[in-house]
């Protein structure tokens, strides 16, 4: 029996995106199964120690194992292809792991941002996230995080910036303004096929619906931004004025 990989996923999970990006970069074939995290199936709960996605089921001969935690899954998928997304030297690999963890912190900040019930808490979360991004400004080498080669840290940060795309389009919320190096890196990631293909075409619509249903400060901001856009004059109307 040849190696069979099954990635248990959720359409909006940023950690799933990491695994899918690495699989595409490493040219590793896997089957993707999507579940509803609001109604987790019993078979998933029986396999997952944490009850979270992603979960990678690895079937190889008589072995039938599972891997959990996105960082471990990403490293495993990279190693299957010879470790092309990891530096050869031990320090370089350790630095990649550290920045992957830093990206996880950014995702936690984002979750705190979209769940903040009131403006005061929202603003605290926004400032914390902006400070985290500012720390990156002097670190990013370009065009990718460590230079010309796409690495595991790039796969970890790509879902962070995908949130920003929706925040900007749906709420007029710009979190990386004035950060030129981060902005250029973000553009490089957005143009990467593996990054583009890590989500379904309806991802932005799904995420918007999810954010609106939170009943949070950001939810209300999205509603207000939409109303403002509808009430704004069109370019033709501006000419008439």
Short mmCIF file of C-alpha atoms in Angstrom, two decimals:
data_model
loop_
_atom_site.label_atom_id
_atom_site.label_comp_id
_atom_site.label_asym_id
_atom_site.label_seq_id
_atom_site.Cartn_x
_atom_site.Cartn_y
_atom_site.Cartn_z
CA UNK A 1 0.00 0.00 0.00
CA UNK A 2 1.41 3.39 -1.00
CA UNK A 3 1.41 6.42 1.26
CA UNK A 4 -2.05 7.93 1.61
CA UNK A 5 -2.54 11.32 3.26
CA UNK A 6 -5.89 12.74 4.31
CA UNK A 7 -6.12 16.29 5.63
CA UNK A 8 -9.17 16.96 7.79
CA UNK A 9 -10.00 20.60 7.23
CA UNK A 10 -12.38 23.51 7.72
CA UNK A 11 -13.04 26.07 4.99
CA UNK A 12 -12.01 29.07 7.12
CA UNK A 13 -9.27 27.59 9.27
CA UNK A 14 -6.01 29.54 8.74
CA UNK A 15 -3.98 26.65 10.10
CA UNK A 16 -5.42 24.36 7.43
CA UNK A 17 -4.24 26.89 4.86
CA UNK A 18 -0.69 26.50 6.13
CA UNK A 19 -0.76 22.75 5.53
CA UNK A 20 -2.32 23.12 2.08
CA UNK A 21 0.22 25.73 1.03
CA UNK A 22 3.12 23.52 2.09
CA UNK A 23 1.61 20.47 0.37
CA UNK A 24 1.34 22.41 -2.88
CA UNK A 25 4.85 23.84 -2.56
CA UNK A 26 6.25 20.39 -1.80
CA UNK A 27 4.16 18.73 -4.52
CA UNK A 28 2.72 16.27 -2.02
CA UNK A 29 -0.62 14.75 -2.92
CA UNK A 30 -3.28 14.57 -0.24
CA UNK A 31 -7.02 14.18 0.04
CA UNK A 32 -8.90 16.98 1.77
CA UNK A 33 -11.99 16.29 3.86
CA UNK A 34 -13.94 19.27 5.20
CA UNK A 35 -15.90 19.15 8.44
CA UNK A 36 -18.17 21.52 10.33
CA UNK A 37 -16.37 22.59 13.51
CA UNK A 38 -19.71 23.60 15.03
CA UNK A 39 -20.85 19.98 14.73
CA UNK A 40 -17.72 17.87 14.88
CA UNK A 41 -18.28 14.28 13.72
CA UNK A 42 -17.61 11.50 16.19
CA UNK A 43 -14.96 9.90 13.95
CA UNK A 44 -12.99 13.16 13.97
CA UNK A 45 -13.16 13.52 17.75
CA UNK A 46 -12.00 9.94 18.13
CA UNK A 47 -8.89 10.71 16.05
CA UNK A 48 -7.98 14.23 17.17
CA UNK A 49 -6.40 14.82 20.59
CA UNK A 50 -7.35 18.51 20.44
CA UNK A 51 -10.58 18.53 18.44
CA UNK A 52 -9.06 21.13 16.11
CA UNK A 53 -8.20 21.30 12.44
CA UNK A 54 -6.01 20.51 10.65
CA UNK A 55 -5.58 16.84 11.34
CA UNK A 56 -3.49 14.73 8.99
CA UNK A 57 -4.19 11.02 8.73
CA UNK A 58 -1.14 9.12 7.50
CA UNK A 59 -1.71 5.61 6.10
CA UNK A 60 1.37 3.72 4.97
CA UNK A 61 1.25 -0.04 4.74
CA UNK A 62 0.09 -1.34 8.11
CA UNK A 63 0.64 2.04 9.77
CA UNK A 64 -2.35 4.28 10.31
CA UNK A 65 -1.37 7.35 12.31
CA UNK A 66 -2.53 10.91 12.82
CA UNK A 67 -0.62 14.16 13.07
CA UNK A 68 -2.09 17.22 14.76
CA UNK A 69 -0.89 20.83 15.11
CA UNK A 70 -0.27 22.71 11.86
CA UNK A 71 3.44 23.35 12.46
CA UNK A 72 4.16 19.62 12.86
CA UNK A 73 2.03 18.79 9.82
CA UNK A 74 3.78 21.43 7.70
CA UNK A 75 7.25 20.19 8.68
CA UNK A 76 6.27 16.59 7.94
CA UNK A 77 4.92 17.48 4.49
CA UNK A 78 8.05 19.49 3.75
CA UNK A 79 10.30 16.62 4.81
CA UNK A 80 8.43 14.24 2.51
CA UNK A 81 9.73 16.29 -0.41
CA UNK A 82 13.26 16.61 0.92
CA UNK A 83 12.83 19.70 3.07
CA UNK A 84 12.88 22.28 0.27
CA UNK A 85 11.06 24.84 2.44
CA UNK A 86 13.54 24.62 5.32
CA UNK A 87 17.10 25.97 5.49
CA UNK A 88 19.86 23.38 5.61
CA UNK A 89 21.57 24.73 8.70
CA UNK A 90 20.17 24.00 12.19
CA UNK A 91 20.02 27.69 13.17
CA UNK A 92 18.09 28.59 10.05
CA UNK A 93 15.56 25.82 10.68
CA UNK A 94 15.17 26.89 14.30
CA UNK A 95 14.59 30.49 13.21
CA UNK A 96 11.87 29.36 10.83
CA UNK A 97 10.14 27.51 13.67
CA UNK A 98 10.34 30.61 15.85
CA UNK A 99 8.74 32.84 13.22
CA UNK A 100 6.07 30.24 12.52
CA UNK A 101 5.19 30.51 16.21
CA UNK A 102 5.20 34.30 15.86
CA UNK A 103 2.68 33.94 13.02
CA UNK A 104 0.52 31.83 15.32
CA UNK A 105 0.57 34.73 17.76
CA UNK A 106 -0.64 37.02 14.98
CA UNK A 107 -3.53 34.66 14.26
CA UNK A 108 -4.43 34.68 17.96
CA UNK A 109 -4.39 38.49 17.87
CA UNK A 110 -6.68 38.43 14.84
CA UNK A 111 -9.14 36.14 16.61
CA UNK A 112 -9.15 38.50 19.57
CA UNK A 113 -9.77 41.41 17.20
CA UNK A 114 -12.81 39.95 15.45
CA UNK A 115 -14.26 38.63 18.71
CA UNK A 116 -13.86 41.89 20.69
CA UNK A 117 -17.37 42.85 21.81
CA UNK A 118 -16.81 46.60 22.26
CA UNK A 119 -14.68 49.30 20.66
CA UNK A 120 -12.32 49.70 23.62
CA UNK A 121 -11.32 46.05 23.58
CA UNK A 122 -11.19 46.07 19.78
CA UNK A 123 -8.76 48.98 19.85
CA UNK A 124 -6.51 47.19 22.34
CA UNK A 125 -6.40 44.13 20.10
CA UNK A 126 -5.79 46.27 17.01
CA UNK A 127 -2.82 47.99 18.63
CA UNK A 128 -1.32 44.69 19.71
CA UNK A 129 -1.60 43.32 16.18
CA UNK A 130 -0.12 46.46 14.60
CA UNK A 131 2.80 46.30 17.06
CA UNK A 132 3.43 42.70 16.06
CA UNK A 133 3.50 43.72 12.39
CA UNK A 134 5.83 46.62 13.08
CA UNK A 135 8.31 44.20 14.60
CA UNK A 136 8.38 42.38 11.26
CA UNK A 137 9.20 45.48 9.23
CA UNK A 138 12.90 45.34 9.92
CA UNK A 139 13.13 41.56 9.67
CA UNK A 140 11.58 40.71 6.31
CA UNK A 141 14.27 40.40 3.64
CA UNK A 142 12.07 40.16 0.54
CA UNK A 143 10.64 39.15 -1.73
CA UNK A 144 9.78 36.44 0.80
CA UNK A 145 10.41 36.35 4.52
CA UNK A 146 14.01 35.10 4.44
CA UNK A 147 14.90 36.23 0.92
CA UNK A 148 14.27 34.78 -2.54
CA UNK A 149 13.24 31.31 -1.34
CA UNK A 150 9.71 30.54 -0.14
CA UNK A 151 9.96 28.99 3.34
CA UNK A 152 7.74 27.57 6.09
CA UNK A 153 7.44 31.01 7.70
CA UNK A 154 5.90 32.32 4.48
CA UNK A 155 3.30 29.56 4.53
CA UNK A 156 2.54 30.45 8.14
CA UNK A 157 2.04 34.17 7.50
CA UNK A 158 0.07 33.92 4.24
CA UNK A 159 -3.25 33.23 6.06
CA UNK A 160 -2.62 36.28 8.27
CA UNK A 161 -2.52 38.55 5.25
CA UNK A 162 -5.56 36.87 3.72
CA UNK A 163 -7.54 38.06 6.75
CA UNK A 164 -6.25 41.56 6.02
CA UNK A 165 -7.65 41.40 2.48
CA UNK A 166 -11.13 40.82 3.86
CA UNK A 167 -10.77 43.33 6.70
CA UNK A 168 -9.82 46.02 4.19
CA UNK A 169 -12.53 45.21 1.65
CA UNK A 170 -15.35 44.66 4.12
CA UNK A 171 -14.58 47.01 7.01
CA UNK A 172 -12.10 49.56 5.68
CA UNK A 173 -9.68 48.31 8.33
CA UNK A 174 -6.03 48.74 7.35
CA UNK A 175 -3.58 47.17 9.75
CA UNK A 176 -0.29 47.32 7.84
CA UNK A 177 -0.34 50.92 6.60
CA UNK A 178 3.11 52.47 6.26
CA UNK A 179 4.92 49.14 6.53
CA UNK A 180 6.62 49.02 3.12
CA UNK A 181 8.63 45.83 3.60
CA UNK A 182 5.67 43.97 5.03
CA UNK A 183 3.48 45.29 2.22
CA UNK A 184 5.88 44.09 -0.48
CA UNK A 185 6.14 40.69 1.19
CA UNK A 186 2.37 40.50 1.42
CA UNK A 187 2.11 41.16 -2.33
CA UNK A 188 4.67 38.45 -3.09
CA UNK A 189 2.69 35.94 -1.05
CA UNK A 190 -0.60 36.92 -2.66
CA UNK A 191 0.86 36.20 -6.08
CA UNK A 192 2.08 32.74 -5.14
CA UNK A 193 -0.11 29.99 -6.75
CA UNK A 194 0.12 27.78 -3.65
CA UNK A 195 -1.23 30.63 -1.52
CA UNK A 196 -4.04 31.52 -3.92
CA UNK A 197 -5.14 27.89 -4.23
CA UNK A 198 -5.19 27.19 -0.47
CA UNK A 199 -8.78 28.44 -0.15
CA UNK A 200 -11.98 27.99 -2.14
CA UNK A 201 -13.17 30.76 -4.49
CA UNK A 202 -15.92 31.69 -2.02
CA UNK A 203 -13.52 32.12 0.90
CA UNK A 204 -14.00 35.89 1.24
CA UNK A 205 -17.78 35.56 1.25
CA UNK A 206 -17.62 32.78 3.83
CA UNK A 207 -15.32 34.78 6.07
CA UNK A 208 -17.47 37.89 5.82
CA UNK A 209 -20.56 35.89 6.84
CA UNK A 210 -18.63 34.40 9.75
CA UNK A 211 -17.46 37.83 10.94
CA UNK A 212 -20.92 39.38 10.68
CA UNK A 213 -22.42 36.61 12.81
CA UNK A 214 -19.95 37.22 15.67
CA UNK A 215 -22.02 40.15 16.97
CA UNK A 216 -18.73 41.89 17.76
CA UNK A 217 -17.45 45.43 17.26
CA UNK A 218 -15.97 44.35 13.94
CA UNK A 219 -19.35 42.91 12.93
CA UNK A 220 -20.93 46.29 13.45
CA UNK A 221 -18.07 48.02 11.68
CA UNK A 222 -18.62 45.82 8.63
CA UNK A 223 -22.30 46.79 8.60
CA UNK A 224 -21.50 50.49 8.92
CA UNK A 225 -18.84 50.30 6.19
CA UNK A 226 -21.28 48.61 3.82
CA UNK A 227 -23.90 51.27 4.48
CA UNK A 228 -21.32 53.98 3.92
CA UNK A 229 -20.30 52.47 0.60
CA UNK A 230 -23.90 52.24 -0.58
CA UNK A 231 -24.47 55.86 0.35
CA UNK A 232 -21.30 57.13 -1.29
CA UNK A 233 -21.69 58.94 -4.63
CA UNK A 234 -20.53 57.13 -7.75
CA UNK A 235 -17.69 58.61 -9.87
CA UNK A 236 -20.31 59.84 -12.37
CA UNK A 237 -22.22 61.56 -9.60
CA UNK A 238 -19.04 63.23 -8.40
CA UNK A 239 -18.50 64.67 -11.88
CA UNK A 240 -22.03 66.12 -11.84
CA UNK A 241 -21.31 67.74 -8.48
#
